[in-house]
Amino acid sequence: MKLRMSRVFVRGGLLLLCTLLFILVPALSAAGEARASSNPAGILDILNLHVQGNQLLNGQGKSLRLLGVNRSGTEYMCASNAGIFDGPSDAASVDAIASWHVNTVRVPLNEDCWLGINGVQAAYGGVNYQKAIVKYVLLLNSRGIIPILDLHWTAPGTTIAIGQKPMTDRDHSLAFWKSVASVFKYDRSVIFDVFNEPYVSNWDCWKNGSSAPSTAPCSDADFAVAGTQSMVDTIRSTGAKNVIMLSGIGYANWVGGWLDAMPADPAHNLIASVHIYNFSGCKDTTCYDQIIGPVAAQVPVVMGELGENDCQHGFVDTAMNWADQHGVGYLGWSWSTYDCGSFPSLISNFDGTPTEFGLGFKNHLAVVANQ
């Protein structure tokens, strides 16, 4: 639903877009494609996102839920020197995503690719990777879609990030977030998901990290851990007031303890994320009621990844119905054309053709959009 904006807010939003285009992507001639096809009203509806109680609000004070998909690829293609996106990232591909009535797309990132370190080829890392992500964010914005930038793959030292680690590292993750936040602090539609799926064993490590490898409270991590508090502090030190998203432990499936461990945030703009799959520990409405519900009563919550590995959609249907009743958002994993079971993939073609699993998401999002 489009909202009326004051002329002052419209001018501010258009100035933001001009600033992003002029400062961040001056060498990107294709950026004109994003401007030309943009709908200013749609863009402005998603600016100045902020948290109030357990609600996520836009600049007009209207409550919204994050409903959409994950766009996997930018976490792994660059690390194998095979490209940046897996599949198209042009306007037509974003239109296909938008046709599913989404308002959010989560984009997984690789810290080594963004920073251009540890052997990532220049063609796919550093400035070129950053420009590609900025362009994609602008395309999403131009369709009135909220981008979530997710630090997905990390690695300490000189090891290239080619998979999931139990937590963020002090070697590169703080530098990653300082850089990302400095770029996108001008665009308050962008949400920062500080780490994909923590699987450290305790909340103390999750929050406070460690000073050295295999050191309490992160004895199970063979590197110095950057805790969520240090990442929130790093992001805020840039002046960025963007909403920050924090996943629970247990591969982001467990948020029991999230409220007690929640980092201090001077901007008061934190939301909780939980990943739900049919093979997870917390995977039924009893657990949702007992564990996720109390968190959702205090802060905004999104199922940052939601999926099932049987090429069906009965499991996600139940999860989405529960989320609808409790004001919780959800993002399907993943807008990719791999197997609908093992990956699992929502689509069989980047034109938006759904798999059987994806059909459940597509139909449900259409119903919610028309309510």
Tab-separated table of C-alpha atoms in Angstrom:
chain	number	residue	atom	x	y	z
A	1	MET	CA	0.000	0.000	0.000
A	2	LYS	CA	1.399	3.374	-1.013
A	3	LEU	CA	1.548	6.138	1.554
A	4	ARG	CA	1.436	9.876	1.062
A	5	MET	CA	4.675	11.652	1.948
A	6	SER	CA	5.306	15.290	2.782
A	7	ARG	CA	7.219	17.298	0.187
A	8	VAL	CA	10.093	17.686	2.651
A	9	PHE	CA	10.304	13.903	3.073
A	10	VAL	CA	10.095	13.395	-0.703
A	11	ARG	CA	12.933	15.861	-1.312
A	12	GLY	CA	14.996	14.142	1.379
A	13	GLY	CA	14.396	10.733	-0.148
A	14	LEU	CA	15.298	11.878	-3.652
A	15	LEU	CA	18.411	13.567	-2.278
A	16	LEU	CA	19.342	10.248	-0.685
A	17	LEU	CA	19.092	8.450	-4.010
A	18	CYS	CA	21.135	11.121	-5.750
A	19	THR	CA	23.775	10.889	-3.027
A	20	LEU	CA	23.991	7.112	-3.354
A	21	LEU	CA	24.248	7.296	-7.113
A	22	PHE	CA	26.733	10.175	-7.208
A	23	ILE	CA	29.023	9.157	-4.357
A	24	LEU	CA	28.845	5.385	-4.338
A	25	VAL	CA	28.512	4.295	-7.946
A	26	PRO	CA	29.924	7.046	-10.197
A	27	ALA	CA	31.574	4.511	-12.492
A	28	LEU	CA	28.500	2.349	-12.822
A	29	SER	CA	26.752	3.441	-15.998
A	30	ALA	CA	24.062	0.817	-15.466
A	31	ALA	CA	22.888	2.649	-12.366
A	32	GLY	CA	20.781	4.790	-14.667
A	33	GLU	CA	18.633	1.722	-15.253
A	34	ALA	CA	17.684	1.695	-11.582
A	35	ARG	CA	16.839	5.411	-11.540
A	36	ALA	CA	14.874	5.325	-14.775
A	37	SER	CA	12.619	2.514	-13.662
A	38	SER	CA	12.199	3.677	-10.087
A	39	ASN	CA	8.902	4.546	-8.465
A	40	PRO	CA	9.659	7.364	-5.988
A	41	ALA	CA	6.558	6.701	-3.893
A	42	GLY	CA	7.511	3.050	-3.537
A	43	ILE	CA	11.044	3.992	-2.558
A	44	LEU	CA	9.978	6.506	0.027
A	45	ASP	CA	7.601	4.061	1.689
A	46	ILE	CA	10.587	2.062	2.935
A	47	LEU	CA	12.877	4.879	4.090
A	48	ASN	CA	13.704	5.665	7.712
A	49	LEU	CA	12.889	2.225	9.076
A	50	HIS	CA	13.011	2.154	12.855
A	51	VAL	CA	11.896	0.123	15.842
A	52	GLN	CA	9.250	1.113	18.349
A	53	GLY	CA	8.528	-1.523	20.962
A	54	ASN	CA	7.883	-4.768	19.108
A	55	GLN	CA	6.966	-3.001	15.866
A	56	LEU	CA	9.049	-2.149	12.813
A	57	LEU	CA	7.880	1.216	11.471
A	58	ASN	CA	8.586	3.191	8.320
A	59	GLY	CA	9.192	6.930	8.125
A	60	GLN	CA	5.468	7.647	8.282
A	61	GLY	CA	5.085	5.627	11.464
A	62	LYS	CA	3.272	2.770	9.717
A	63	SER	CA	3.921	-0.743	11.008
A	64	LEU	CA	5.215	-3.369	8.603
A	65	ARG	CA	6.459	-6.941	8.594
A	66	LEU	CA	9.429	-8.202	6.616
A	67	LEU	CA	7.936	-10.577	4.036
A	68	GLY	CA	10.055	-11.882	1.210
A	69	VAL	CA	12.869	-14.119	0.062
A	70	ASN	CA	16.592	-14.734	0.340
A	71	ARG	CA	18.653	-14.138	-2.818
A	72	SER	CA	21.573	-16.502	-2.330
A	73	GLY	CA	24.732	-16.408	-4.457
A	74	THR	CA	26.706	-13.335	-3.458
A	75	GLU	CA	28.175	-15.220	-0.512
A	76	TYR	CA	29.824	-17.979	-2.567
A	77	MET	CA	30.273	-17.037	-6.239
A	78	CYS	CA	32.961	-14.446	-5.540
A	79	ALA	CA	34.901	-16.736	-3.201
A	80	SER	CA	35.258	-19.303	-5.975
A	81	ASN	CA	36.180	-16.558	-8.464
A	82	ALA	CA	33.162	-17.485	-10.566
A	83	GLY	CA	31.285	-14.179	-10.489
A	84	ILE	CA	29.317	-12.087	-8.002
A	85	PHE	CA	25.672	-13.130	-8.416
A	86	ASP	CA	24.469	-16.645	-9.131
A	87	GLY	CA	21.984	-15.895	-11.883
A	88	PRO	CA	20.743	-12.527	-13.160
A	89	SER	CA	20.763	-9.375	-11.052
A	90	ASP	CA	19.184	-7.004	-13.560
A	91	ALA	CA	15.909	-5.102	-13.406
A	92	ALA	CA	13.915	-7.943	-14.971
A	93	SER	CA	15.111	-10.388	-12.328
A	94	VAL	CA	14.138	-8.004	-9.544
A	95	ASP	CA	10.743	-7.497	-11.170
A	96	ALA	CA	10.263	-11.266	-11.057
A	97	ILE	CA	10.926	-11.241	-7.314
A	98	ALA	CA	8.604	-8.272	-6.839
A	99	SER	CA	5.834	-10.133	-8.677
A	100	TRP	CA	5.580	-12.442	-5.658
A	101	HIS	CA	4.345	-9.496	-3.544
A	102	VAL	CA	7.496	-9.343	-1.417
A	103	ASN	CA	8.592	-6.264	0.490
A	104	THR	CA	12.018	-7.607	1.520
A	105	VAL	CA	15.000	-9.375	-0.047
A	106	ARG	CA	17.849	-10.681	2.101
A	107	VAL	CA	21.217	-10.614	0.324
A	108	PRO	CA	23.959	-12.847	1.817
A	109	LEU	CA	27.463	-11.349	1.670
A	110	ASN	CA	31.048	-12.566	2.028
A	111	GLU	CA	33.406	-10.493	4.182
A	112	ASP	CA	36.480	-11.356	2.095
A	113	CYS	CA	34.748	-10.394	-1.139
A	114	TRP	CA	33.535	-7.070	0.240
A	115	LEU	CA	36.969	-6.247	1.662
A	116	GLY	CA	38.838	-7.637	-1.362
A	117	ILE	CA	41.195	-9.833	0.656
A	118	ASN	CA	42.481	-13.392	1.007
A	119	GLY	CA	42.828	-14.184	-2.669
A	120	VAL	CA	39.501	-12.974	-4.034
A	121	GLN	CA	40.084	-11.800	-7.599
A	122	ALA	CA	39.701	-8.062	-8.118
A	123	ALA	CA	37.013	-8.656	-10.741
A	124	TYR	CA	34.760	-10.180	-8.083
A	125	GLY	CA	35.962	-8.500	-4.907
A	126	GLY	CA	36.667	-5.148	-3.321
A	127	VAL	CA	35.347	-2.144	-5.215
A	128	ASN	CA	33.733	-4.235	-7.958
A	129	TYR	CA	31.850	-6.383	-5.450
A	130	GLN	CA	30.784	-3.294	-3.504
A	131	LYS	CA	29.509	-1.553	-6.631
A	132	ALA	CA	27.510	-4.624	-7.614
A	133	ILE	CA	25.868	-4.777	-4.186
A	134	VAL	CA	25.105	-1.039	-4.206
A	135	LYS	CA	23.538	-1.333	-7.654
A	136	TYR	CA	21.398	-4.247	-6.497
A	137	VAL	CA	20.286	-2.358	-3.397
A	138	LEU	CA	19.236	0.541	-5.623
A	139	LEU	CA	17.270	-1.817	-7.854
A	140	LEU	CA	15.485	-3.294	-4.853
A	141	ASN	CA	14.773	0.193	-3.515
A	142	SER	CA	13.386	1.241	-6.891
A	143	ARG	CA	10.736	-1.469	-6.547
A	144	GLY	CA	9.879	-0.486	-2.991
A	145	ILE	CA	11.741	-3.501	-1.574
A	146	ILE	CA	13.687	-3.480	1.689
A	147	PRO	CA	17.221	-4.893	1.305
A	148	ILE	CA	18.713	-6.900	4.169
A	149	LEU	CA	22.502	-7.174	3.926
A	150	ASP	CA	23.560	-10.356	5.703
A	151	LEU	CA	27.135	-11.231	6.685
A	152	HIS	CA	26.872	-14.866	5.659
A	153	TRP	CA	30.371	-16.269	5.117
A	154	THR	CA	33.388	-15.328	7.230
A	155	ALA	CA	36.888	-16.621	7.978
A	156	PRO	CA	39.698	-15.432	10.269
A	157	GLY	CA	43.267	-14.672	9.232
A	158	THR	CA	44.382	-15.337	5.679
A	159	THR	CA	41.861	-18.119	5.069
A	160	ILE	CA	39.327	-17.310	2.366
A	161	ALA	CA	35.702	-17.414	3.512
A	162	ILE	CA	34.192	-20.453	1.792
A	163	GLY	CA	31.615	-21.536	4.350
A	164	GLN	CA	29.911	-20.894	7.655
A	165	LYS	CA	31.875	-20.291	10.841
A	166	PRO	CA	30.368	-20.495	14.346
A	167	MET	CA	30.582	-16.721	14.807
A	168	THR	CA	32.074	-13.553	13.391
A	169	ASP	CA	35.832	-13.008	13.705
A	170	ARG	CA	37.787	-10.080	15.085
A	171	ASP	CA	40.183	-10.211	12.135
A	172	HIS	CA	37.766	-9.002	9.460
A	173	SER	CA	34.118	-8.883	10.552
A	174	LEU	CA	34.338	-5.551	12.355
A	175	ALA	CA	36.141	-4.003	9.379
A	176	PHE	CA	33.436	-5.427	7.119
A	177	TRP	CA	30.635	-3.842	9.123
A	178	LYS	CA	32.435	-0.528	9.482
A	179	SER	CA	32.755	-0.371	5.704
A	180	VAL	CA	29.222	-1.579	4.913
A	181	ALA	CA	27.640	0.740	7.474
A	182	SER	CA	29.643	3.703	6.185
A	183	VAL	CA	28.295	3.081	2.688
A	184	PHE	CA	24.660	2.422	3.542
A	185	LYS	CA	24.091	4.722	6.517
A	186	TYR	CA	22.558	7.159	4.038
A	187	ASP	CA	19.875	4.616	3.124
A	188	ARG	CA	17.701	3.799	6.126
A	189	SER	CA	15.753	1.240	4.104
A	190	VAL	CA	18.744	-1.101	4.395
A	191	ILE	CA	18.773	-3.517	7.343
A	192	PHE	CA	22.056	-4.966	8.618
A	193	ASP	CA	21.925	-8.677	9.522
A	194	VAL	CA	25.184	-8.879	11.476
A	195	PHE	CA	25.751	-12.629	11.144
A	196	ASN	CA	23.935	-15.419	9.411
A	197	GLU	CA	23.799	-18.458	11.691
A	198	PRO	CA	25.752	-18.351	14.960
A	199	TYR	CA	26.456	-21.786	16.361
A	200	VAL	CA	28.635	-20.929	19.333
A	201	SER	CA	27.539	-22.784	22.446
A	202	ASN	CA	26.450	-19.917	24.697
A	203	TRP	CA	24.932	-16.444	24.766
A	204	ASP	CA	27.922	-14.894	26.562
A	205	CYS	CA	30.109	-15.673	23.564
A	206	TRP	CA	27.368	-14.500	21.193
A	207	LYS	CA	27.248	-11.114	22.890
A	208	ASN	CA	30.770	-10.473	24.148
A	209	GLY	CA	33.048	-12.529	21.921
A	210	SER	CA	36.588	-13.413	22.964
A	211	SER	CA	40.046	-11.860	22.948
A	212	ALA	CA	41.934	-14.867	21.572
A	213	PRO	CA	41.339	-18.256	19.929
A	214	SER	CA	39.781	-21.000	22.070
A	215	THR	CA	39.280	-18.587	24.948
A	216	ALA	CA	36.281	-18.309	27.280
A	217	PRO	CA	33.475	-17.638	26.781
A	218	CYS	CA	34.138	-18.848	23.221
A	219	SER	CA	36.234	-21.913	23.985
A	220	ASP	CA	34.709	-23.801	21.067
A	221	ALA	CA	35.888	-21.212	18.494
A	222	ASP	CA	39.470	-21.558	17.247
A	223	PHE	CA	39.694	-17.835	16.490
A	224	ALA	CA	39.072	-14.570	18.333
A	225	VAL	CA	35.337	-13.930	18.145
A	226	ALA	CA	33.709	-10.570	17.507
A	227	GLY	CA	30.544	-10.578	19.610
A	228	THR	CA	27.294	-8.920	18.674
A	229	GLN	CA	27.905	-6.028	21.071
A	230	SER	CA	31.136	-5.099	19.300
A	231	MET	CA	29.426	-5.303	15.922
A	232	VAL	CA	26.551	-3.082	17.035
A	233	ASP	CA	29.097	-0.634	18.467
A	234	THR	CA	31.100	-0.667	15.230
A	235	ILE	CA	28.039	-0.004	13.081
A	236	ARG	CA	26.854	2.828	15.305
A	237	SER	CA	30.343	4.388	15.382
A	238	THR	CA	29.895	5.253	11.690
A	239	GLY	CA	26.787	7.288	12.426
A	240	ALA	CA	24.537	4.634	10.892
A	241	LYS	CA	21.143	4.355	12.580
A	242	ASN	CA	19.901	1.557	10.325
A	243	VAL	CA	17.911	-1.278	11.852
A	244	ILE	CA	20.208	-4.116	12.959
A	245	MET	CA	19.076	-7.741	12.794
A	246	LEU	CA	20.504	-10.322	15.219
A	247	SER	CA	20.084	-14.072	14.728
A	248	GLY	CA	19.932	-16.455	17.659
A	249	ILE	CA	22.335	-19.305	18.417
A	250	GLY	CA	21.996	-22.956	17.361
A	251	TYR	CA	22.374	-22.052	13.666
A	252	ALA	CA	20.002	-19.128	14.311
A	253	ASN	CA	17.231	-21.544	15.316
A	254	TRP	CA	17.222	-20.772	19.051
A	255	VAL	CA	16.179	-17.384	20.431
A	256	GLY	CA	15.522	-18.513	23.991
A	257	GLY	CA	17.920	-16.189	25.820
A	258	TRP	CA	17.956	-13.542	23.080
A	259	LEU	CA	16.225	-10.924	25.217
A	260	ASP	CA	18.611	-11.370	28.148
A	261	ALA	CA	21.676	-11.226	25.886
A	262	MET	CA	20.453	-8.371	23.663
A	263	PRO	CA	23.291	-5.884	23.086
A	264	ALA	CA	22.996	-2.268	24.129
A	265	ASP	CA	22.066	-0.050	21.199
A	266	PRO	CA	21.978	3.748	21.504
A	267	ALA	CA	19.693	3.896	18.455
A	268	HIS	CA	17.256	1.329	19.926
A	269	ASN	CA	16.887	-0.258	16.496
A	270	LEU	CA	17.434	-3.988	17.033
A	271	ILE	CA	15.278	-6.823	15.717
A	272	ALA	CA	15.544	-10.583	16.287
A	273	SER	CA	15.928	-13.231	13.611
A	274	VAL	CA	15.261	-16.961	13.808
A	275	HIS	CA	15.850	-19.550	11.081
A	276	ILE	CA	13.150	-22.187	10.757
A	277	TYR	CA	13.391	-25.403	8.752
A	278	ASN	CA	11.570	-28.703	9.009
A	279	PHE	CA	14.838	-30.287	10.161
A	280	SER	CA	15.551	-27.657	12.857
A	281	GLY	CA	15.177	-28.157	16.595
A	282	CYS	CA	12.510	-25.478	17.032
A	283	LYS	CA	10.104	-26.430	14.264
A	284	ASP	CA	6.542	-26.648	15.553
A	285	THR	CA	3.908	-24.306	16.906
A	286	THR	CA	4.552	-25.425	20.483
A	287	CYS	CA	8.133	-24.202	20.239
A	288	TYR	CA	7.057	-21.095	18.360
A	289	ASP	CA	4.604	-20.282	21.157
A	290	GLN	CA	7.036	-20.981	23.988
A	291	ILE	CA	10.288	-19.602	22.552
A	292	ILE	CA	9.639	-17.206	19.667
A	293	GLY	CA	6.383	-15.720	20.955
A	294	PRO	CA	7.869	-14.118	24.098
A	295	VAL	CA	10.620	-12.489	22.017
A	296	ALA	CA	8.081	-11.205	19.487
A	297	ALA	CA	6.140	-9.630	22.343
A	298	GLN	CA	9.155	-7.411	23.111
A	299	VAL	CA	10.968	-6.756	19.808
A	300	PRO	CA	10.224	-7.212	16.094
A	301	VAL	CA	10.985	-10.759	14.930
A	302	VAL	CA	11.539	-12.184	11.462
A	303	MET	CA	12.054	-15.762	10.353
A	304	GLY	CA	15.174	-14.748	8.451
A	305	GLU	CA	15.248	-18.093	6.669
A	306	LEU	CA	12.245	-20.363	6.296
A	307	GLY	CA	12.161	-23.558	4.288
A	308	GLU	CA	11.638	-27.293	4.040
A	309	ASN	CA	13.610	-29.960	2.206
A	310	ASP	CA	10.829	-32.222	0.886
A	311	CYS	CA	9.712	-30.218	-2.183
A	312	GLN	CA	6.381	-29.580	-0.456
A	313	HIS	CA	5.037	-26.575	1.436
A	314	GLY	CA	2.941	-27.938	4.291
A	315	PHE	CA	5.615	-27.127	6.871
A	316	VAL	CA	6.168	-23.542	5.730
A	317	ASP	CA	2.403	-23.024	5.419
A	318	THR	CA	2.030	-23.802	9.120
A	319	ALA	CA	4.967	-21.562	10.046
A	320	MET	CA	3.674	-18.641	7.968
A	321	ASN	CA	0.182	-18.981	9.414
A	322	TRP	CA	1.626	-18.850	12.922
A	323	ALA	CA	3.787	-15.866	12.005
A	324	ASP	CA	0.797	-14.012	10.535
A	325	GLN	CA	-1.072	-14.455	13.807
A	326	HIS	CA	1.852	-13.170	15.894
A	327	GLY	CA	3.117	-10.253	13.813
A	328	VAL	CA	6.300	-12.083	12.796
A	329	GLY	CA	7.899	-11.701	9.355
A	330	TYR	CA	9.347	-14.462	7.166
A	331	LEU	CA	11.807	-14.787	4.293
A	332	GLY	CA	11.834	-17.902	2.133
A	333	TRP	CA	15.102	-19.697	1.433
A	334	SER	CA	16.011	-19.344	-1.357
A	335	TRP	CA	15.391	-17.525	-4.647
A	336	SER	CA	17.718	-19.924	-6.462
A	337	THR	CA	17.257	-22.541	-9.161
A	338	TYR	CA	18.814	-25.530	-7.428
A	339	ASP	CA	16.976	-28.572	-6.110
A	340	CYS	CA	13.753	-27.811	-4.239
A	341	GLY	CA	14.724	-30.424	-1.667
A	342	SER	CA	18.367	-30.194	-0.678
A	343	PHE	CA	18.946	-26.446	-1.158
A	344	PRO	CA	15.911	-25.805	-0.973
A	345	SER	CA	14.980	-23.583	-3.920
A	346	LEU	CA	11.807	-21.548	-4.284
A	347	ILE	CA	12.046	-21.301	-8.070
A	348	SER	CA	12.993	-23.379	-11.086
A	349	ASN	CA	13.624	-20.351	-13.302
A	350	PHE	CA	14.675	-16.787	-12.521
A	351	ASP	CA	11.531	-15.557	-14.253
A	352	GLY	CA	9.792	-16.528	-11.006
A	353	THR	CA	8.446	-19.959	-11.942
A	354	PRO	CA	7.945	-21.626	-8.544
A	355	THR	CA	8.941	-25.090	-7.461
A	356	GLU	CA	6.283	-27.025	-5.574
A	357	PHE	CA	7.909	-25.766	-2.371
A	358	GLY	CA	8.009	-22.214	-3.703
A	359	LEU	CA	4.384	-22.344	-4.795
A	360	GLY	CA	3.325	-22.367	-1.159
A	361	PHE	CA	5.295	-19.182	-0.518
A	362	LYS	CA	4.067	-17.452	-3.651
A	363	ASN	CA	0.417	-18.210	-2.974
A	364	HIS	CA	0.649	-17.269	0.692
A	365	LEU	CA	2.358	-13.942	-0.019
A	366	ALA	CA	-0.347	-13.122	-2.561
A	367	VAL	CA	-3.068	-13.778	0.015
A	368	VAL	CA	-1.329	-11.634	2.651
A	369	ALA	CA	-0.815	-8.809	0.145
A	370	ASN	CA	-4.552	-8.693	-0.549
A	371	GLN	CA	-5.662	-8.648	3.086
